[in-house]
Coordinates of C-alpha atoms in Angstrom, one line a residue:
M90 CA -0.2 0.0 0.1
S91 CA 1.3 3.5 -0.7
Y92 CA 0.4 6.5 0.9
D93 CA 0.2 10.0 -1.1
G94 CA 1.0 8.9 -4.1
W95 CA 5.0 7.3 -2.5
A96 CA 5.8 4.0 -2.8
P97 CA 5.8 1.6 0.0
Y98 CA 9.4 0.9 2.2
V99 CA 11.6 -1.3 0.8
P100 CA 14.3 -2.6 3.0
A101 CA 17.9 -2.0 2.4
A102 CA 18.8 -5.3 1.7
Q103 CA 16.0 -6.0 -0.7
R104 CA 16.1 -2.7 -3.1
R105 CA 20.3 -4.0 -3.1
A106 CA 18.8 -7.5 -4.7
N107 CA 16.1 -5.6 -6.9
A108 CA 19.0 -3.6 -8.0
A109 CA 20.8 -6.2 -8.9
R110 CA 18.6 -8.2 -11.2
E111 CA 18.0 -5.4 -13.3
I112 CA 21.2 -3.8 -13.5
Q113 CA 22.1 -7.6 -14.6
K114 CA 19.4 -7.7 -17.3
L115 CA 20.7 -4.2 -18.7
R116 CA 24.2 -5.9 -18.9
K117 CA 22.8 -8.9 -21.2
K118 CA 21.4 -6.4 -23.4
G119 CA 25.2 -4.7 -23.9
V120 CA 24.8 -1.7 -21.4
K121 CA 28.3 -1.0 -19.9
I122 CA 27.9 -0.8 -16.0
E123 CA 30.5 0.9 -14.0
P124 CA 29.2 1.2 -10.4
I125 CA 30.7 3.4 -7.4
E126 CA 32.1 1.4 -4.6
V127 CA 33.2 3.3 -1.4
R128 CA 35.0 1.1 1.0
G129 CA 34.9 2.2 4.4
R130 CA 33.1 5.9 5.6
K131 CA 35.1 7.9 3.6
I132 CA 34.1 8.7 0.3
A133 CA 36.8 10.3 -1.8
R134 CA 40.8 9.2 -0.6
T135 CA 42.8 11.7 -3.2
F136 CA 42.9 15.3 -3.8
W137 CA 41.2 15.7 -6.7
G138 CA 37.8 13.5 -5.3
Q139 CA 38.2 15.2 -1.7
A140 CA 38.6 18.6 -3.1
W141 CA 35.0 18.0 -5.8
C142 CA 33.2 17.0 -2.6
N143 CA 34.4 20.1 -0.2
H144 CA 33.9 22.7 -3.0
L145 CA 30.4 21.4 -4.0
E146 CA 29.7 21.4 0.2
K147 CA 30.4 25.3 0.4
F148 CA 27.7 26.3 -1.3
S149 CA 24.6 27.0 0.6
D150 CA 22.1 25.7 -2.0
Y151 CA 24.0 22.4 -1.1
A152 CA 25.0 22.1 2.4
N153 CA 21.9 21.1 3.6
R154 CA 20.8 18.3 1.0
L155 CA 24.0 16.7 -0.3
P156 CA 24.0 15.0 3.2
R157 CA 20.7 13.1 1.9
G158 CA 23.0 10.9 -0.5
R159 CA 25.7 10.2 1.6
T160 CA 24.7 6.7 3.0
Y161 CA 23.3 5.8 -0.4
V162 CA 26.6 6.4 -2.0
R163 CA 28.0 4.4 0.7
N164 CA 26.2 2.0 0.4
G165 CA 26.4 0.7 -3.0
S166 CA 23.2 2.3 -3.9
V167 CA 24.9 4.1 -7.2
C168 CA 24.5 1.5 -9.5
H169 CA 26.3 3.3 -12.5
L170 CA 27.9 6.4 -13.2
A171 CA 29.5 7.7 -16.3
I172 CA 30.9 10.9 -17.0
S173 CA 31.6 12.4 -20.4
K174 CA 32.2 15.7 -21.9
G175 CA 29.7 17.6 -20.2
K176 CA 27.9 15.0 -18.7
V177 CA 27.6 13.0 -15.6
E178 CA 24.3 9.9 -16.2
A179 CA 23.6 7.4 -13.3
I180 CA 21.6 4.7 -12.1
V181 CA 20.9 5.0 -8.5
S182 CA 18.6 2.4 -6.4
G183 CA 16.3 3.0 -4.7
S184 CA 12.6 1.6 -4.1
E185 CA 13.2 1.3 -7.8
L186 CA 15.8 2.2 -10.9
Y187 CA 16.3 5.7 -10.9
D188 CA 18.0 7.6 -14.2
I189 CA 19.9 10.4 -13.0
K190 CA 21.2 13.3 -15.6
I191 CA 24.0 15.9 -14.5
N192 CA 24.7 18.3 -17.4
I193 CA 27.8 21.0 -16.7
T194 CA 28.5 23.9 -18.0
P195 CA 31.8 23.8 -20.1
L196 CA 34.6 25.9 -18.3
S197 CA 35.1 29.1 -20.8
A198 CA 37.8 29.5 -22.5
N199 CA 38.4 32.8 -20.6
K200 CA 38.5 31.0 -17.3
W201 CA 40.8 27.6 -18.9
K202 CA 43.7 30.5 -20.0
N203 CA 43.8 32.0 -16.6
V204 CA 44.3 28.7 -14.8
R205 CA 46.9 27.7 -17.0
K206 CA 48.3 31.2 -17.1
Q207 CA 48.5 31.0 -13.2
C208 CA 49.5 27.6 -13.2
A209 CA 52.9 27.9 -15.6
G210 CA 56.0 26.3 -14.4
Q211 CA 54.5 25.6 -11.3
I212 CA 53.5 21.7 -12.2
G213 CA 56.4 19.4 -12.9
S214 CA 55.2 16.5 -14.8
M215 CA 51.6 14.9 -15.3
L216 CA 52.1 12.6 -12.6
E217 CA 52.4 15.7 -9.8
L218 CA 49.3 16.8 -12.0
L219 CA 46.9 13.7 -11.7
R220 CA 47.8 12.7 -8.7
G221 CA 47.2 16.1 -7.2
R222 CA 51.0 16.8 -5.2
F223 CA 51.5 20.4 -5.9
S224 CA 52.1 23.9 -3.6
D225 CA 49.9 25.1 -1.9
N226 CA 49.8 28.1 -4.5
V227 CA 48.6 25.8 -7.1
M228 CA 45.9 24.4 -5.5
Q229 CA 44.7 27.6 -4.2
I230 CA 44.6 27.9 -8.3
V231 CA 42.8 25.2 -9.2
T232 CA 40.6 24.6 -6.3
D233 CA 39.1 28.3 -6.2
Q234 CA 35.3 28.5 -5.4
D235 CA 35.0 31.4 -8.7
S236 CA 38.0 31.0 -11.1
G237 CA 39.0 27.3 -10.0
L238 CA 38.2 24.4 -12.7
F239 CA 35.0 23.0 -10.3
P240 CA 31.8 24.4 -11.3
K241 CA 29.5 26.4 -9.6
P242 CA 25.6 25.8 -9.0
R243 CA 24.2 27.8 -12.0
E244 CA 26.6 25.4 -14.1
I245 CA 24.6 22.2 -12.9
K246 CA 21.8 21.6 -13.7
L247 CA 20.1 18.2 -12.4
A248 CA 17.6 15.6 -13.4
C249 CA 15.8 12.4 -11.6
D250 CA 13.1 10.6 -12.8
C251 CA 12.3 9.8 -9.2
P252 CA 9.1 11.2 -7.6
D253 CA 10.7 13.4 -5.0
W254 CA 9.6 17.3 -5.8
A255 CA 13.0 18.6 -4.6
E256 CA 15.3 20.3 -7.3
M257 CA 18.1 17.6 -5.6
C258 CA 16.5 14.1 -4.2
K259 CA 19.0 12.2 -2.2
H260 CA 19.6 10.4 -5.4
I261 CA 21.4 13.0 -6.9
A262 CA 23.2 14.0 -4.0
A263 CA 24.5 9.9 -4.0
V264 CA 25.5 11.1 -7.7
L265 CA 27.2 13.6 -7.1
Y266 CA 29.5 12.6 -4.1
G267 CA 30.0 9.6 -6.6
V268 CA 31.7 11.9 -8.8
G269 CA 34.2 12.7 -6.3
A270 CA 34.6 8.6 -5.6
R271 CA 35.3 8.2 -9.1
L272 CA 37.9 11.1 -9.5
D273 CA 39.6 9.6 -6.7
Q274 CA 40.2 6.4 -9.3
Q275 CA 40.4 8.9 -12.4
P276 CA 41.0 12.3 -12.2
E277 CA 41.1 12.9 -15.9
L278 CA 37.7 12.6 -15.7
L279 CA 37.1 16.1 -14.1
F280 CA 38.5 17.8 -17.2
L281 CA 36.6 15.7 -19.7
L282 CA 33.1 16.9 -17.6
R283 CA 34.6 20.8 -18.0
N284 CA 36.0 20.1 -21.5
V285 CA 39.6 21.1 -21.2
D286 CA 42.6 18.8 -21.9
H287 CA 44.5 18.4 -18.7
E288 CA 47.8 18.1 -20.5
E289 CA 47.8 21.7 -21.4
L290 CA 48.7 22.7 -17.8
I291 CA 52.1 21.5 -18.3
T292 CA 54.0 24.1 -19.2
T293 CA 55.5 23.7 -23.2
E294 CA 59.1 24.3 -22.4
L295 CA 59.1 21.0 -20.3
D296 CA 59.8 18.0 -22.6
I297 CA 56.9 15.7 -21.9
Q298 CA 57.4 13.5 -24.5
S299 CA 60.8 11.9 -22.4
A300 CA 61.6 11.0 -19.1
T301 CA 64.5 12.1 -17.3
V302 CA 66.7 9.1 -14.9
G303 CA 69.4 9.6 -12.7
T304 CA 70.1 10.3 -8.9
G305 CA 68.9 13.7 -7.8
K306 CA 66.5 14.3 -10.4
R307 CA 62.8 14.8 -11.2
R308 CA 60.9 11.9 -13.6
R309 CA 58.8 12.9 -16.1
L310 CA 56.2 11.6 -17.3
A311 CA 55.0 11.4 -20.7
G312 CA 52.0 12.3 -21.3
A313 CA 51.1 9.2 -22.9
D314 CA 53.0 7.2 -20.1
L315 CA 49.6 8.5 -18.2
A316 CA 47.2 6.6 -19.3
D317 CA 49.1 3.4 -18.1
V318 CA 49.5 4.9 -14.4
F319 CA 46.1 6.2 -14.2
G320 CA 44.0 3.9 -16.6
V321 CA 43.4 7.0 -18.5
D322 CA 43.4 4.8 -22.2
M323 CA 42.9 1.2 -20.7
A324 CA 45.0 0.0 -23.9
E325 CA 48.2 1.1 -23.6
P326 CA 50.5 0.0 -20.7
V327 CA 54.1 1.1 -19.2
I328 CA 57.3 -0.8 -20.4
S329 CA 59.7 -0.3 -17.7
R330 CA 63.3 1.0 -18.0
R331 CA 64.6 -2.9 -17.1
Q332 CA 62.0 -4.4 -19.5
K333 CA 63.4 -1.7 -22.0
K334 CA 67.0 -2.8 -21.6
V335 CA 65.7 -6.4 -21.9
V336 CA 64.3 -5.8 -25.6
S337 CA 67.8 -3.8 -25.9
K338 CA 69.6 -6.7 -25.1
K339 CA 67.6 -9.4 -27.1
A340 CA 67.9 -7.1 -30.2
A341 CA 71.7 -7.0 -30.1
V342 CA 71.5 -10.7 -29.5
G343 CA 69.1 -10.9 -32.2
K344 CA 71.5 -9.3 -34.5
K345 CA 74.3 -12.7 -34.0
T346 CA 72.1 -15.4 -33.6
P347 CA 68.5 -14.6 -35.7
R348 CA 65.7 -17.2 -34.2
K349 CA 62.5 -16.8 -34.8
K350 CA 60.7 -15.7 -31.8
K351 CA 57.1 -17.4 -30.9
S352 CA 54.4 -14.2 -31.5
F353 CA 52.1 -13.8 -28.5
T354 CA 48.4 -13.2 -29.9
P355 CA 46.4 -11.2 -27.3
T356 CA 43.1 -12.9 -26.7
A357 CA 41.1 -13.0 -23.5
A358 CA 42.2 -16.8 -22.6
A359 CA 45.5 -16.1 -23.3
V360 CA 46.1 -13.5 -20.9
T361 CA 44.3 -15.1 -18.0
R362 CA 46.3 -18.5 -18.9
L363 CA 49.4 -15.8 -18.8
R364 CA 48.3 -14.2 -15.6
K365 CA 47.6 -17.6 -13.9
R366 CA 51.0 -19.1 -14.7
F367 CA 52.3 -16.7 -12.7
R368 CA 49.3 -17.5 -10.0
M369 CA 48.8 -13.4 -9.7
N370 CA 45.6 -11.6 -9.1
T371 CA 44.2 -8.9 -11.9
S372 CA 45.7 -5.9 -9.3
Q373 CA 49.5 -8.1 -9.5
F374 CA 49.2 -9.1 -13.3
A375 CA 47.9 -5.2 -14.1
R376 CA 51.0 -4.0 -12.5
L377 CA 53.3 -6.3 -14.1
V378 CA 52.0 -5.3 -17.8
G379 CA 51.7 -1.7 -16.4
V380 CA 47.6 -1.4 -16.9
S381 CA 44.9 -0.6 -14.3
P382 CA 42.9 -3.8 -12.9
P383 CA 39.9 -3.0 -15.1
T384 CA 41.8 -3.5 -18.1
V385 CA 42.9 -6.8 -17.2
S386 CA 39.0 -7.7 -16.2
N387 CA 38.0 -5.7 -19.3
W388 CA 40.5 -8.2 -21.4
E389 CA 39.7 -11.6 -19.6
N390 CA 35.8 -11.2 -19.9
S391 CA 36.2 -10.3 -23.9
S392 CA 35.6 -12.7 -26.1
G393 CA 37.9 -13.7 -29.8
E394 CA 41.2 -11.7 -30.4
L395 CA 41.7 -8.7 -28.3
N396 CA 42.0 -5.0 -30.3
L397 CA 45.0 -4.1 -28.6
R398 CA 47.8 -1.1 -29.4
Q399 CA 51.5 -1.8 -30.3
R400 CA 52.8 -0.7 -27.2
T401 CA 50.2 -2.6 -25.1
L402 CA 51.0 -5.9 -27.5
D403 CA 54.7 -5.3 -27.3
A404 CA 54.2 -5.4 -23.1
L405 CA 52.5 -8.4 -23.5
A406 CA 54.6 -10.2 -25.6
L407 CA 57.7 -9.5 -23.4
V408 CA 55.7 -10.5 -20.1
A409 CA 54.8 -13.7 -22.0
E410 CA 58.4 -14.8 -22.5
L411 CA 59.2 -14.4 -18.7
T412 CA 59.4 -17.4 -16.0
P413 CA 57.2 -17.5 -13.1
A414 CA 59.8 -15.8 -10.9
Q415 CA 61.0 -13.6 -13.6
A416 CA 57.6 -12.2 -13.3
V417 CA 57.4 -12.2 -9.9
R418 CA 61.1 -10.2 -9.7
E419 CA 60.1 -8.0 -11.9
L420 CA 56.6 -7.0 -10.1
K421 CA 58.5 -6.1 -7.2
Y422 CA 60.7 -3.7 -9.4
N423 CA 57.4 -2.0 -10.2
R424 CA 56.1 -1.4 -7.3

């Protein structure tokens, strides 16, 4: 029975079970589901995730409404959250599944130019950028409530198909917190959301296409290598310096005694066999190859031959030639 048009109360455990069934149906239809998983009480743990949540909580329009969503995001009610240019699309489990759409106005060209100008020469590498390891001055610039990267309430348009009349229902509040949790894992998505290129924050005088090595020197990661550290581009892994040396040595030996090398065919089954041969879990194998754990999971859940970039194929081919003992040593080296 319902009262005043509202659906009857459904216990949290039953809601989760119902949501799981509905989400499974969507997966069978080919919908890519990206749930938000929060471990413990803390919703966001990194600089970017915490900065997003703190920014939203500063606005009086949101301060009294956002707490309604904390419990929802903590208990796994945000079943799906996808971020694209100027848009957040999500599915939240309530008494039924609700669709949420949040539109974010792109960062203005003038504001982005000003941010870049103020940050010029103060961010040494992409690694510093995405991990949020800045000077206090840079942190103040990028998180400034008026001129920083985060949107103001007037730049955020909210929509949920639940019966709650409030502009920000608990489902929307949960999604906004969920964005903070997502930025913990993929901080580059903030720049995608505001429709700007995060690589432009690295000053042009820095050679971001090479790495500086040696005692006492800062190692500058190339822009392409960021995908491998943070899973920005889940198809492109890092090949470590040690692995590159192995390649060079093999190339030198190959000139003297050429021999046919058995190629590695990248299929889901082949990746799974390789990982199990090394007796590694998904996270360990991902670190060995230089990609993110979700990348490895996607590979193993795929069918047929994987369509990967050449750098990915090279990394897998190198790993495939290792013995289990060598793989363990390489894993320790990459830690």
